[in-house]
PDB file of C-alpha atoms in Angstrom:
ATOM      1  CA  MET A   1      -0.021   0.175   0.023  1.00 82.00           C
ATOM      2  CA  PRO A   2       1.385   3.618  -0.673  1.00 90.00           C
ATOM      3  CA  ILE A   3       2.632   5.988   2.014  1.00 92.00           C
ATOM      4  CA  LEU A   4       1.345   9.487   1.547  1.00 95.00           C
ATOM      5  CA  ILE A   5       3.133  12.352   3.136  1.00 95.00           C
ATOM      6  CA  GLU A   6       1.710  15.801   2.302  1.00 95.00           C
ATOM      7  CA  GLY A   7       2.683  19.279   2.889  1.00 95.00           C
ATOM      8  CA  ILE A   8       6.353  19.031   4.199  1.00 95.00           C
ATOM      9  CA  GLN A   9       7.175  22.907   4.426  1.00 95.00           C
ATOM     10  CA  CYS A  10      10.553  24.231   4.160  1.00 94.00           C
ATOM     11  CA  LEU A  11      12.296  27.616   3.400  1.00 94.00           C
ATOM     12  CA  VAL A  12      14.766  26.876   0.667  1.00 92.00           C
ATOM     13  CA  HIS A  13      17.308  28.931  -0.994  1.00 89.00           C
ATOM     14  CA  CYS A  14      16.196  28.322  -4.720  1.00 89.00           C
ATOM     15  CA  GLY A  15      16.090  30.634  -7.620  1.00 87.00           C
ATOM     16  CA  VAL A  16      17.814  30.942 -11.159  1.00 83.00           C
ATOM     17  CA  THR A  17      19.768  34.079 -10.214  1.00 82.00           C
ATOM     18  CA  SER A  18      22.095  34.647  -7.264  1.00 76.00           C
ATOM     19  CA  VAL A  19      19.818  37.485  -6.124  1.00 82.00           C
ATOM     20  CA  GLU A  20      17.020  35.151  -6.004  1.00 84.00           C
ATOM     21  CA  ARG A  21      18.740  32.279  -3.808  1.00 84.00           C
ATOM     22  CA  ARG A  22      19.742  34.946  -1.269  1.00 84.00           C
ATOM     23  CA  GLN A  23      16.604  34.800   0.421  1.00 87.00           C
ATOM     24  CA  PRO A  24      14.768  31.540   1.444  1.00 91.00           C
ATOM     25  CA  GLN A  25      11.298  31.011  -0.349  1.00 92.00           C
ATOM     26  CA  PRO A  26       8.547  28.725   0.946  1.00 94.00           C
ATOM     27  CA  ILE A  27       8.296  25.445  -0.725  1.00 96.00           C
ATOM     28  CA  VAL A  28       5.828  22.749   0.102  1.00 96.00           C
ATOM     29  CA  ILE A  29       6.824  19.133  -0.827  1.00 96.00           C
ATOM     30  CA  ASP A  30       4.340  16.038  -1.347  1.00 96.00           C
ATOM     31  CA  LEU A  31       5.601  12.449  -1.472  1.00 96.00           C
ATOM     32  CA  GLU A  32       3.924   9.110  -2.320  1.00 95.00           C
ATOM     33  CA  LEU A  33       6.135   6.207  -1.433  1.00 92.00           C
ATOM     34  CA  ARG A  34       5.811   2.629  -2.137  1.00 89.00           C
ATOM     35  CA  CYS A  35       7.661  -0.225  -0.373  1.00 86.00           C
ATOM     36  CA  ALA A  36       7.342  -3.797   0.869  1.00 81.00           C
ATOM     37  CA  ASN A  37       5.165  -2.934   3.570  1.00 79.00           C
ATOM     38  CA  SER A  38       2.097  -5.435   3.129  1.00 77.00           C
ATOM     39  CA  HIS A  39       2.777  -7.198   6.542  1.00 74.00           C
ATOM     40  CA  ALA A  40       2.895  -4.093   8.515  1.00 77.00           C
ATOM     41  CA  ALA A  41      -0.825  -3.997   8.749  1.00 78.00           C
ATOM     42  CA  HIS A  42      -0.956  -7.330  10.424  1.00 76.00           C
ATOM     43  CA  SER A  43       2.420  -6.905  12.431  1.00 77.00           C
ATOM     44  CA  ASP A  44       1.953  -3.559  13.651  1.00 83.00           C
ATOM     45  CA  GLU A  45       5.628  -3.089  13.617  1.00 79.00           C
ATOM     46  CA  LEU A  46       7.560  -0.320  12.195  1.00 79.00           C
ATOM     47  CA  LEU A  47      10.384  -2.725  10.942  1.00 75.00           C
ATOM     48  CA  ASP A  48       7.832  -3.755   8.347  1.00 75.00           C
ATOM     49  CA  THR A  49       7.509  -0.459   6.663  1.00 84.00           C
ATOM     50  CA  VAL A  50       9.384   2.919   6.437  1.00 86.00           C
ATOM     51  CA  ASP A  51       9.582   5.561   9.033  1.00 88.00           C
ATOM     52  CA  TYR A  52       7.825   8.478   7.481  1.00 88.00           C
ATOM     53  CA  GLY A  53       9.123  10.593  10.324  1.00 91.00           C
ATOM     54  CA  LYS A  54      12.551   9.975   9.337  1.00 90.00           C
ATOM     55  CA  ILE A  55      11.954  10.671   5.780  1.00 92.00           C
ATOM     56  CA  VAL A  56      10.275  13.957   6.569  1.00 94.00           C
ATOM     57  CA  SER A  57      13.342  14.860   8.513  1.00 92.00           C
ATOM     58  CA  ARG A  58      15.613  13.733   5.840  1.00 90.00           C
ATOM     59  CA  VAL A  59      13.624  15.768   3.314  1.00 93.00           C
ATOM     60  CA  SER A  60      13.793  18.661   5.364  1.00 92.00           C
ATOM     61  CA  GLU A  61      17.525  18.524   5.770  1.00 90.00           C
ATOM     62  CA  ILE A  62      18.149  18.114   2.100  1.00 88.00           C
ATOM     63  CA  ALA A  63      16.030  21.153   1.396  1.00 90.00           C
ATOM     64  CA  THR A  64      17.499  23.441   3.705  1.00 88.00           C
ATOM     65  CA  THR A  65      21.106  22.909   3.780  1.00 82.00           C
ATOM     66  CA  SER A  66      21.744  23.265   0.023  1.00 78.00           C
ATOM     67  CA  ARG A  67      21.155  25.978  -2.512  1.00 79.00           C
ATOM     68  CA  PHE A  68      19.452  25.116  -5.791  1.00 83.00           C
ATOM     69  CA  CYS A  69      18.944  26.916  -9.159  1.00 82.00           C
ATOM     70  CA  LEU A  70      15.889  24.882 -10.203  1.00 86.00           C
ATOM     71  CA  LEU A  71      13.253  23.044  -8.517  1.00 90.00           C
ATOM     72  CA  GLU A  72      14.053  20.076 -10.821  1.00 90.00           C
ATOM     73  CA  ALA A  73      17.552  19.786  -8.926  1.00 87.00           C
ATOM     74  CA  LEU A  74      15.982  19.708  -5.434  1.00 89.00           C
ATOM     75  CA  ALA A  75      13.415  17.082  -6.389  1.00 90.00           C
ATOM     76  CA  ASP A  76      16.074  14.993  -7.955  1.00 87.00           C
ATOM     77  CA  LEU A  77      18.257  15.182  -5.017  1.00 87.00           C
ATOM     78  CA  ILE A  78      15.446  13.943  -2.711  1.00 90.00           C
ATOM     79  CA  SER A  79      14.486  11.094  -4.801  1.00 88.00           C
ATOM     80  CA  GLN A  80      18.234  10.033  -5.166  1.00 82.00           C
ATOM     81  CA  THR A  81      18.809  10.241  -1.381  1.00 84.00           C
ATOM     82  CA  LEU A  82      15.608   8.611  -0.316  1.00 87.00           C
ATOM     83  CA  PHE A  83      16.264   5.553  -2.718  1.00 82.00           C
ATOM     84  CA  GLN A  84      19.722   5.277  -1.183  1.00 74.00           C
ATOM     85  CA  GLU A  85      18.641   5.570   2.453  1.00 79.00           C
ATOM     86  CA  PHE A  86      15.361   3.816   2.567  1.00 82.00           C
ATOM     87  CA  PRO A  87      13.827   0.566   1.250  1.00 82.00           C
ATOM     88  CA  ILE A  88      11.336   2.136  -1.070  1.00 86.00           C
ATOM     89  CA  SER A  89      10.630   0.910  -4.650  1.00 86.00           C
ATOM     90  CA  GLN A  90       8.911   3.791  -6.036  1.00 90.00           C
ATOM     91  CA  LEU A  91       8.548   7.549  -5.472  1.00 93.00           C
ATOM     92  CA  ASP A  92       6.206  10.317  -6.610  1.00 94.00           C
ATOM     93  CA  ALA A  93       6.976  13.703  -5.710  1.00 94.00           C
ATOM     94  CA  TRP A  94       5.563  17.275  -6.201  1.00 95.00           C
ATOM     95  CA  VAL A  95       7.841  20.313  -5.325  1.00 95.00           C
ATOM     96  CA  ARG A  96       6.381  23.597  -5.529  1.00 94.00           C
ATOM     97  CA  LYS A  97       6.916  27.313  -4.413  1.00 94.00           C
ATOM     98  CA  THR A  98       3.770  28.444  -2.679  1.00 91.00           C
ATOM     99  CA  ASP A  99       4.909  32.313  -3.103  1.00 89.00           C
ATOM    100  CA  PRO A 100       6.782  32.462  -6.311  1.00 88.00           C
ATOM    101  CA  PRO A 101       8.529  35.912  -6.851  1.00 85.00           C
ATOM    102  CA  LEU A 102       6.504  36.137 -10.430  1.00 84.00           C
ATOM    103  CA  ASP A 103       3.967  38.560 -11.490  1.00 82.00           C
ATOM    104  CA  HIS A 104       0.428  37.415 -12.337  1.00 80.00           C
ATOM    105  CA  ILE A 105       0.803  34.277 -10.346  1.00 80.00           C
ATOM    106  CA  LYS A 106      -1.612  33.540  -7.523  1.00 80.00           C
ATOM    107  CA  GLY A 107      -1.100  29.789  -7.015  1.00 84.00           C
ATOM    108  CA  SER A 108       2.186  27.964  -6.952  1.00 89.00           C
ATOM    109  CA  VAL A 109       4.913  26.751  -9.488  1.00 91.00           C
ATOM    110  CA  GLY A 110       6.734  23.519  -9.243  1.00 92.00           C
ATOM    111  CA  VAL A 111       7.624  20.223 -10.722  1.00 93.00           C
ATOM    112  CA  ARG A 112       6.250  16.653 -10.514  1.00 94.00           C
ATOM    113  CA  LEU A 113       8.410  13.588 -11.067  1.00 91.00           C
ATOM    114  CA  SER A 114       7.907   9.910 -10.682  1.00 91.00           C
ATOM    115  CA  HIS A 115      10.902   7.409 -10.035  1.00 87.00           C
ATOM    116  CA  THR A 116      11.407   3.641  -9.701  1.00 84.00           C
ATOM    117  CA  ARG A 117      14.209   2.269  -7.916  1.00 70.00           C
ATOM    118  CA  PRO A 118      16.703   0.953 -10.360  1.00 55.00           C
ATOM    119  CA  PRO A 119      17.993  -2.843  -9.937  1.00 45.00           C
ATOM    120  CA  HIS A 120      21.419  -1.585  -9.305  1.00 39.00           C
ATOM    121  CA  ALA A 121      23.653   1.399  -9.212  1.00 37.00           C
ATOM    122  CA  HIS A 122      23.687   2.501 -13.032  1.00 37.00           C
ATOM    123  CA  ARG A 123      24.394   5.218 -15.411  1.00 38.00           C
ATOM    124  CA  SER A 124      22.054   6.767 -17.807  1.00 38.00           C
ATOM    125  CA  GLY A 125      21.872   9.845 -19.914  1.00 38.00           C
ATOM    126  CA  THR A 126      20.619  12.022 -17.127  1.00 38.00           C
ATOM    127  CA  THR A 127      21.525  10.154 -13.848  1.00 43.00           C
ATOM    128  CA  PHE A 128      24.223   8.707 -12.146  1.00 44.00           C
ATOM    129  CA  ARG A 129      23.287   6.551  -9.008  1.00 44.00           C
ATOM    130  CA  ASN A 130      26.106   5.267  -6.763  1.00 48.00           C
ATOM    131  CA  PRO A 131      25.499   4.352  -3.271  1.00 44.00           C
ATOM    132  CA  GLU A 132      28.859   5.238  -2.217  1.00 70.00           C
ATOM    133  CA  VAL A 133      28.500   9.008  -2.833  1.00 82.00           C
ATOM    134  CA  SER A 134      29.175  10.854   0.348  1.00 86.00           C
ATOM    135  CA  GLN A 135      26.131  12.046   2.245  1.00 84.00           C
ATOM    136  CA  PHE A 136      27.950  15.370   3.092  1.00 89.00           C
ATOM    137  CA  PHE A 137      28.592  15.856  -0.679  1.00 92.00           C
ATOM    138  CA  LEU A 138      24.994  15.138  -1.291  1.00 85.00           C
ATOM    139  CA  GLN A 139      23.868  17.793   1.026  1.00 84.00           C
ATOM    140  CA  GLN A 140      26.346  20.162  -0.226  1.00 90.00           C
ATOM    141  CA  PHE A 141      26.907  19.675  -3.885  1.00 90.00           C
ATOM    142  CA  GLY A 142      23.972  22.303  -4.822  1.00 86.00           C
ATOM    143  CA  ARG A 143      26.476  25.118  -3.930  1.00 91.00           C
ATOM    144  CA  LEU A 144      28.770  24.310  -6.883  1.00 91.00           C
ATOM    145  CA  GLN A 145      27.200  26.650  -9.496  1.00 83.00           C
ATOM    146  CA  GLY A 146      28.163  24.825 -12.572  1.00 82.00           C
ATOM    147  CA  GLY A 147      31.455  25.517 -14.363  1.00 89.00           C
ATOM    148  CA  LYS A 148      34.780  23.303 -14.184  1.00 96.00           C
ATOM    149  CA  ILE A 149      35.285  21.011 -11.342  1.00 98.00           C
ATOM    150  CA  LEU A 150      38.476  19.407  -9.904  1.00 98.00           C
ATOM    151  CA  ASP A 151      38.046  15.978  -7.952  1.00 98.00           C
ATOM    152  CA  ILE A 152      41.302  15.344  -6.260  1.00 98.00           C
ATOM    153  CA  ALA A 153      42.056  11.786  -5.416  1.00 95.00           C
ATOM    154  CA  THR A 154      39.021  10.740  -7.462  1.00 94.00           C
ATOM    155  CA  GLY A 155      39.526   7.009  -7.032  1.00 89.00           C
ATOM    156  CA  SER A 156      36.350   5.040  -8.494  1.00 86.00           C
ATOM    157  CA  GLY A 157      35.144   8.544  -9.626  1.00 91.00           C
ATOM    158  CA  ARG A 158      31.739   8.272  -7.556  1.00 90.00           C
ATOM    159  CA  HIS A 159      31.531  12.235  -7.070  1.00 94.00           C
ATOM    160  CA  ALA A 160      32.915  13.192 -10.537  1.00 94.00           C
ATOM    161  CA  LEU A 161      30.547  10.818 -12.316  1.00 90.00           C
ATOM    162  CA  PHE A 162      27.580  12.018 -10.055  1.00 89.00           C
ATOM    163  CA  LEU A 163      28.259  15.682 -11.312  1.00 91.00           C
ATOM    164  CA  ALA A 164      29.028  14.970 -14.690  1.00 89.00           C
ATOM    165  CA  SER A 165      25.442  13.279 -14.849  1.00 83.00           C
ATOM    166  CA  ARG A 166      24.261  16.643 -14.012  1.00 83.00           C
ATOM    167  CA  GLY A 167      25.863  18.576 -16.751  1.00 85.00           C
ATOM    168  CA  TYR A 168      29.160  19.720 -14.956  1.00 91.00           C
ATOM    169  CA  THR A 169      32.721  19.475 -16.508  1.00 94.00           C
ATOM    170  CA  VAL A 170      34.788  17.375 -14.288  1.00 97.00           C
ATOM    171  CA  VAL A 171      38.570  16.611 -14.163  1.00 98.00           C
ATOM    172  CA  GLY A 172      39.338  13.805 -11.829  1.00 97.00           C
ATOM    173  CA  ILE A 173      43.078  13.283 -10.751  1.00 98.00           C
ATOM    174  CA  ASP A 174      44.364  10.281  -9.168  1.00 95.00           C
ATOM    175  CA  ARG A 175      47.703   7.979  -9.385  1.00 93.00           C
ATOM    176  CA  ASN A 176      45.850   4.734 -10.129  1.00 91.00           C
ATOM    177  CA  ALA A 177      45.683   4.502 -14.058  1.00 91.00           C
ATOM    178  CA  GLU A 178      43.709   1.205 -13.918  1.00 88.00           C
ATOM    179  CA  THR A 179      40.826   2.881 -11.852  1.00 88.00           C
ATOM    180  CA  LEU A 180      41.123   6.269 -14.060  1.00 92.00           C
ATOM    181  CA  ALA A 181      40.392   4.091 -17.146  1.00 91.00           C
ATOM    182  CA  HIS A 182      37.286   2.898 -15.585  1.00 88.00           C
ATOM    183  CA  VAL A 183      36.105   6.363 -14.611  1.00 91.00           C
ATOM    184  CA  GLN A 184      36.877   7.693 -17.970  1.00 92.00           C
ATOM    185  CA  GLN A 185      34.960   4.839 -19.837  1.00 89.00           C
ATOM    186  CA  ALA A 186      31.930   5.424 -17.468  1.00 87.00           C
ATOM    187  CA  GLY A 187      32.357   9.311 -18.201  1.00 88.00           C
ATOM    188  CA  SER A 188      32.250   8.833 -21.912  1.00 88.00           C
ATOM    189  CA  GLU A 189      28.702   7.182 -21.519  1.00 83.00           C
ATOM    190  CA  ILE A 190      27.221  10.159 -19.975  1.00 82.00           C
ATOM    191  CA  GLN A 191      25.422  12.406 -22.499  1.00 73.00           C
ATOM    192  CA  ASN A 192      24.920  15.845 -20.457  1.00 72.00           C
ATOM    193  CA  GLY A 193      28.400  16.312 -18.903  1.00 78.00           C
ATOM    194  CA  HIS A 194      32.009  15.700 -19.597  1.00 92.00           C
ATOM    195  CA  VAL A 195      34.797  14.039 -17.597  1.00 94.00           C
ATOM    196  CA  THR A 196      38.281  13.935 -18.079  1.00 96.00           C
ATOM    197  CA  THR A 197      40.996  12.293 -15.953  1.00 97.00           C
ATOM    198  CA  SER A 198      44.865  12.647 -15.168  1.00 96.00           C
ATOM    199  CA  CYS A 199      47.210  10.259 -13.740  1.00 96.00           C
ATOM    200  CA  LEU A 200      49.147  12.100 -11.443  1.00 95.00           C
ATOM    201  CA  ASP A 201      51.068  11.148  -8.088  1.00 94.00           C
ATOM    202  CA  LEU A 202      50.400  14.300  -5.904  1.00 95.00           C
ATOM    203  CA  GLU A 203      52.890  12.991  -3.267  1.00 94.00           C
ATOM    204  CA  ALA A 204      55.774  12.227  -5.717  1.00 92.00           C
ATOM    205  CA  ASP A 205      57.847  15.393  -4.567  1.00 92.00           C
ATOM    206  CA  PRO A 206      56.809  16.615  -1.178  1.00 86.00           C
ATOM    207  CA  GLY A 207      58.828  19.733  -1.472  1.00 90.00           C
ATOM    208  CA  ASN A 208      57.538  20.561  -4.706  1.00 94.00           C
ATOM    209  CA  PRO A 209      53.761  19.455  -4.829  1.00 95.00           C
ATOM    210  CA  PRO A 210      52.257  19.447  -8.543  1.00 96.00           C
ATOM    211  CA  ASP A 211      50.785  22.522  -9.901  1.00 96.00           C
ATOM    212  CA  LEU A 212      47.084  22.334 -10.096  1.00 97.00           C
ATOM    213  CA  GLY A 213      46.337  25.372 -12.106  1.00 96.00           C
ATOM    214  CA  ASP A 214      46.185  29.259 -11.332  1.00 97.00           C
ATOM    215  CA  HIS A 215      42.493  30.213 -10.522  1.00 97.00           C
ATOM    216  CA  GLU A 216      41.453  27.210 -12.780  1.00 96.00           C
ATOM    217  CA  TYR A 217      38.300  25.662 -11.114  1.00 98.00           C
ATOM    218  CA  ASP A 218      34.762  26.798 -10.033  1.00 97.00           C
ATOM    219  CA  GLY A 219      34.842  24.073  -7.586  1.00 98.00           C
ATOM    220  CA  ILE A 220      37.251  21.377  -5.731  1.00 99.00           C
ATOM    221  CA  LEU A 221      36.310  18.392  -4.103  1.00 98.00           C
ATOM    222  CA  VAL A 222      38.347  16.415  -1.965  1.00 98.00           C
ATOM    223  CA  PHE A 223      36.971  13.384  -0.040  1.00 97.00           C
ATOM    224  CA  PHE A 224      38.889  11.120   2.413  1.00 95.00           C
ATOM    225  CA  TYR A 225      42.450  12.168   1.288  1.00 96.00           C
ATOM    226  CA  LEU A 226      44.785  14.251   3.075  1.00 97.00           C
ATOM    227  CA  TYR A 227      48.216  15.602   1.876  1.00 97.00           C
ATOM    228  CA  ARG A 228      49.165  18.765   3.649  1.00 97.00           C
ATOM    229  CA  PRO A 229      51.719  20.136   1.393  1.00 96.00           C
ATOM    230  CA  LEU A 230      49.138  20.448  -1.560  1.00 98.00           C
ATOM    231  CA  PHE A 231      46.790  22.956   0.199  1.00 98.00           C
ATOM    232  CA  PRO A 232      48.399  25.779  -1.164  1.00 97.00           C
ATOM    233  CA  ARG A 233      48.085  24.310  -4.736  1.00 98.00           C
ATOM    234  CA  ILE A 234      44.407  23.985  -4.105  1.00 98.00           C
ATOM    235  CA  LEU A 235      43.759  27.311  -2.792  1.00 98.00           C
ATOM    236  CA  GLN A 236      45.693  28.584  -5.847  1.00 98.00           C
ATOM    237  CA  ALA A 237      43.761  26.422  -8.300  1.00 98.00           C
ATOM    238  CA  LEU A 238      40.395  27.789  -7.190  1.00 98.00           C
ATOM    239  CA  LYS A 239      38.675  30.732  -8.839  1.00 97.00           C
ATOM    240  CA  SER A 240      37.574  33.721  -7.109  1.00 97.00           C
ATOM    241  CA  GLY A 241      34.035  32.946  -5.743  1.00 96.00           C
ATOM    242  CA  GLY A 242      34.833  29.045  -6.251  1.00 97.00           C
ATOM    243  CA  ILE A 243      33.612  26.472  -3.744  1.00 97.00           C
ATOM    244  CA  LEU A 244      36.017  23.689  -1.835  1.00 98.00           C
ATOM    245  CA  ILE A 245      34.053  20.895  -0.486  1.00 98.00           C
ATOM    246  CA  TYR A 246      36.220  18.823   1.687  1.00 98.00           C
ATOM    247  CA  GLU A 247      35.658  15.803   4.153  1.00 97.00           C
ATOM    248  CA  THR A 248      38.157  13.486   5.568  1.00 97.00           C
ATOM    249  CA  PHE A 249      39.013  11.216   8.716  1.00 96.00           C
ATOM    250  CA  LEU A 250      39.538  13.143  12.004  1.00 97.00           C
ATOM    251  CA  ILE A 251      42.017  12.004  14.741  1.00 96.00           C
ATOM    252  CA  ASP A 252      38.988  10.728  16.503  1.00 95.00           C
ATOM    253  CA  ASN A 253      38.596   7.954  13.996  1.00 93.00           C
ATOM    254  CA  HIS A 254      42.163   6.922  14.606  1.00 93.00           C
ATOM    255  CA  ILE A 255      41.517   6.763  18.222  1.00 94.00           C
ATOM    256  CA  VAL A 256      38.285   4.829  18.230  1.00 92.00           C
ATOM    257  CA  HIS A 257      38.645   2.577  15.149  1.00 89.00           C
ATOM    258  CA  HIS A 258      42.481   2.637  14.811  1.00 89.00           C
ATOM    259  CA  HIS A 259      41.886   3.561  11.055  1.00 89.00           C
ATOM    260  CA  PRO A 260      43.513   4.978   9.316  1.00 91.00           C
ATOM    261  CA  ARG A 261      46.517   3.259  10.870  1.00 88.00           C
ATOM    262  CA  HIS A 262      48.711   6.113  10.797  1.00 91.00           C
ATOM    263  CA  LYS A 263      47.482   9.289  12.681  1.00 92.00           C
ATOM    264  CA  GLU A 264      49.183  11.432  10.326  1.00 93.00           C
ATOM    265  CA  PHE A 265      46.484  10.622   7.723  1.00 94.00           C
ATOM    266  CA  CYS A 266      44.029  12.268  10.116  1.00 96.00           C
ATOM    267  CA  LEU A 267      43.047  15.798  10.677  1.00 98.00           C
ATOM    268  CA  GLN A 268      43.572  17.460  14.068  1.00 97.00           C
ATOM    269  CA  HIS A 269      40.568  19.369  15.766  1.00 97.00           C
ATOM    270  CA  ASN A 270      40.066  22.618  13.625  1.00 97.00           C
ATOM    271  CA  GLU A 271      43.105  21.825  11.457  1.00 98.00           C
ATOM    272  CA  LEU A 272      41.117  21.842   8.231  1.00 98.00           C
ATOM    273  CA  LEU A 273      40.133  25.544   8.971  1.00 98.00           C
ATOM    274  CA  GLN A 274      43.828  26.416   9.571  1.00 98.00           C
ATOM    275  CA  LEU A 275      44.982  24.773   6.250  1.00 98.00           C
ATOM    276  CA  THR A 276      42.098  26.450   4.289  1.00 98.00           C
ATOM    277  CA  THR A 277      42.879  30.110   5.526  1.00 96.00           C
ATOM    278  CA  PRO A 278      41.740  32.562   3.912  1.00 94.00           C
ATOM    279  CA  LEU A 279      38.798  30.895   2.620  1.00 98.00           C
ATOM    280  CA  ARG A 280      35.377  31.799   3.825  1.00 97.00           C
ATOM    281  CA  VAL A 281      33.878  29.193   5.641  1.00 96.00           C
ATOM    282  CA  LEU A 282      30.190  28.415   4.830  1.00 95.00           C
ATOM    283  CA  GLN A 283      29.858  25.308   6.646  1.00 93.00           C
ATOM    284  CA  TYR A 284      32.102  23.299   9.036  1.00 96.00           C
ATOM    285  CA  GLU A 285      31.421  20.499  11.003  1.00 95.00           C
ATOM    286  CA  GLU A 286      33.491  17.841  13.239  1.00 96.00           C
ATOM    287  CA  GLY A 287      32.283  14.678  14.740  1.00 93.00           C
ATOM    288  CA  ALA A 288      30.628  11.316  14.153  1.00 91.00           C
ATOM    289  CA  SER A 289      28.200  10.264  11.287  1.00 83.00           C
ATOM    290  CA  ILE A 290      26.705   6.994  10.437  1.00 76.00           C
ATOM    291  CA  ASN A 291      26.968   5.704   7.107  1.00 67.00           C
ATOM    292  CA  PRO A 292      23.523   4.766   6.069  1.00 60.00           C
ATOM    293  CA  HIS A 293      24.559   1.644   3.809  1.00 55.00           C
ATOM    294  CA  SER A 294      26.881   0.110   6.302  1.00 57.00           C
ATOM    295  CA  GLN A 295      25.765   1.819   9.597  1.00 66.00           C
ATOM    296  CA  GLU A 296      29.386   2.295  10.480  1.00 75.00           C
ATOM    297  CA  GLN A 297      30.250   5.343  12.576  1.00 86.00           C
ATOM    298  CA  THR A 298      32.994   7.529  10.974  1.00 91.00           C
ATOM    299  CA  PHE A 299      34.710  10.596  12.639  1.00 94.00           C
ATOM    300  CA  THR A 300      35.392  13.233  10.090  1.00 96.00           C
ATOM    301  CA  ALA A 301      35.936  16.927   9.622  1.00 97.00           C
ATOM    302  CA  ARG A 302      33.606  18.459   6.693  1.00 97.00           C
ATOM    303  CA  LEU A 303      34.202  21.879   5.134  1.00 97.00           C
ATOM    304  CA  VAL A 304      32.554  23.977   2.445  1.00 96.00           C
ATOM    305  CA  ALA A 305      34.307  26.995   1.949  1.00 97.00           C
ATOM    306  CA  GLN A 306      34.488  29.943  -0.748  1.00 97.00           C
ATOM    307  CA  LYS A 307      37.469  31.743  -2.156  1.00 97.00           C
ATOM    308  CA  PRO A 308      37.019  35.680  -1.903  1.00 96.00           C
TER     309      PRO A 308
END
C-alpha cells in the first residue's frame, strides 16, 4: 500500500539568479512512496514499513542545507537520497514554490517527478546513481554553480560521475591509472556532462607538490584524502568565488577505530580551518556520522568554503 506524506514545509534557497537565492522561499513537498509494507498492517511493527518521520526529517534537511538553481535539482536530489537511504521501490514527488516571485501568479509553481528504484547502481543519460556517494557531498553539491570542477584523488569517480551526469565538466586526478581508465569509460557514456582524468602522483615530490592550475576551477572536491603540502596548490587552483568541499578522517577515528592506521593521515581538531585560510567558511562540522549503507560510525571533519 502507498505511503502518502503531504505538506512538508521548508524555507529553501532556490532561484535561477544569485539574487533570488539569497532569500529563502517557502516550498511545499508532497510524497507518495511505495515499499514492501504488506505485512505491516498485520504485524503493527515499524520494521515492516518505512519510518515516515525519518523521511520527513531527511527531506527537510536536504531542502534547507543546500542551494538550488532549479526545483528540478531539488526534486532529483530528494529522490536520489531517499532511494539510497530507505527501502522504497517507487517515489512520486510534487515540489512547489507556494509564493513564487513572479507577477500574475496567485498559486504555486513546481515540478512533479515519478521514479522507480533501479535494480542496481547504474548510469544513464541524466542520472548517475552510486550508493557510495558521500552524504555530506549530497547535502552540499548544490552550492557548486556549474563550471569546471576538480576532483582530487577521485578513486572510483563516484563524485566526478555524479556531477557529470548533472551537466558539470569534471577533471578527476588520481595516481591509479587502472581505476582512472574505468572512470574515463564511465564518463564517456554520460550524455550531458564531461569527465576527463589525469594520472598524477600528488605526493611524488613533497618539497614541490604538482601545480593544479591558477584560478582554474569553479569548485574543488577532496574526500578522504589528506596531503598537507598540497593545500597551497588547492587554494591557488580555485577561482575567486569558487567552492571547496572537503571531508576526511578526524583524529578521533584513529583513536576509536584505529583507522587510518597512521594518525598523520587524520586531521587534528580545527586543523582543516587552519589549512584553508583565507577561504570564507560556509559550513564546518566535526564529529561522528553514520553511513546509511554500512551503519558504520566515522569521525570526520567536513568543510564547505568559498574563495574571496
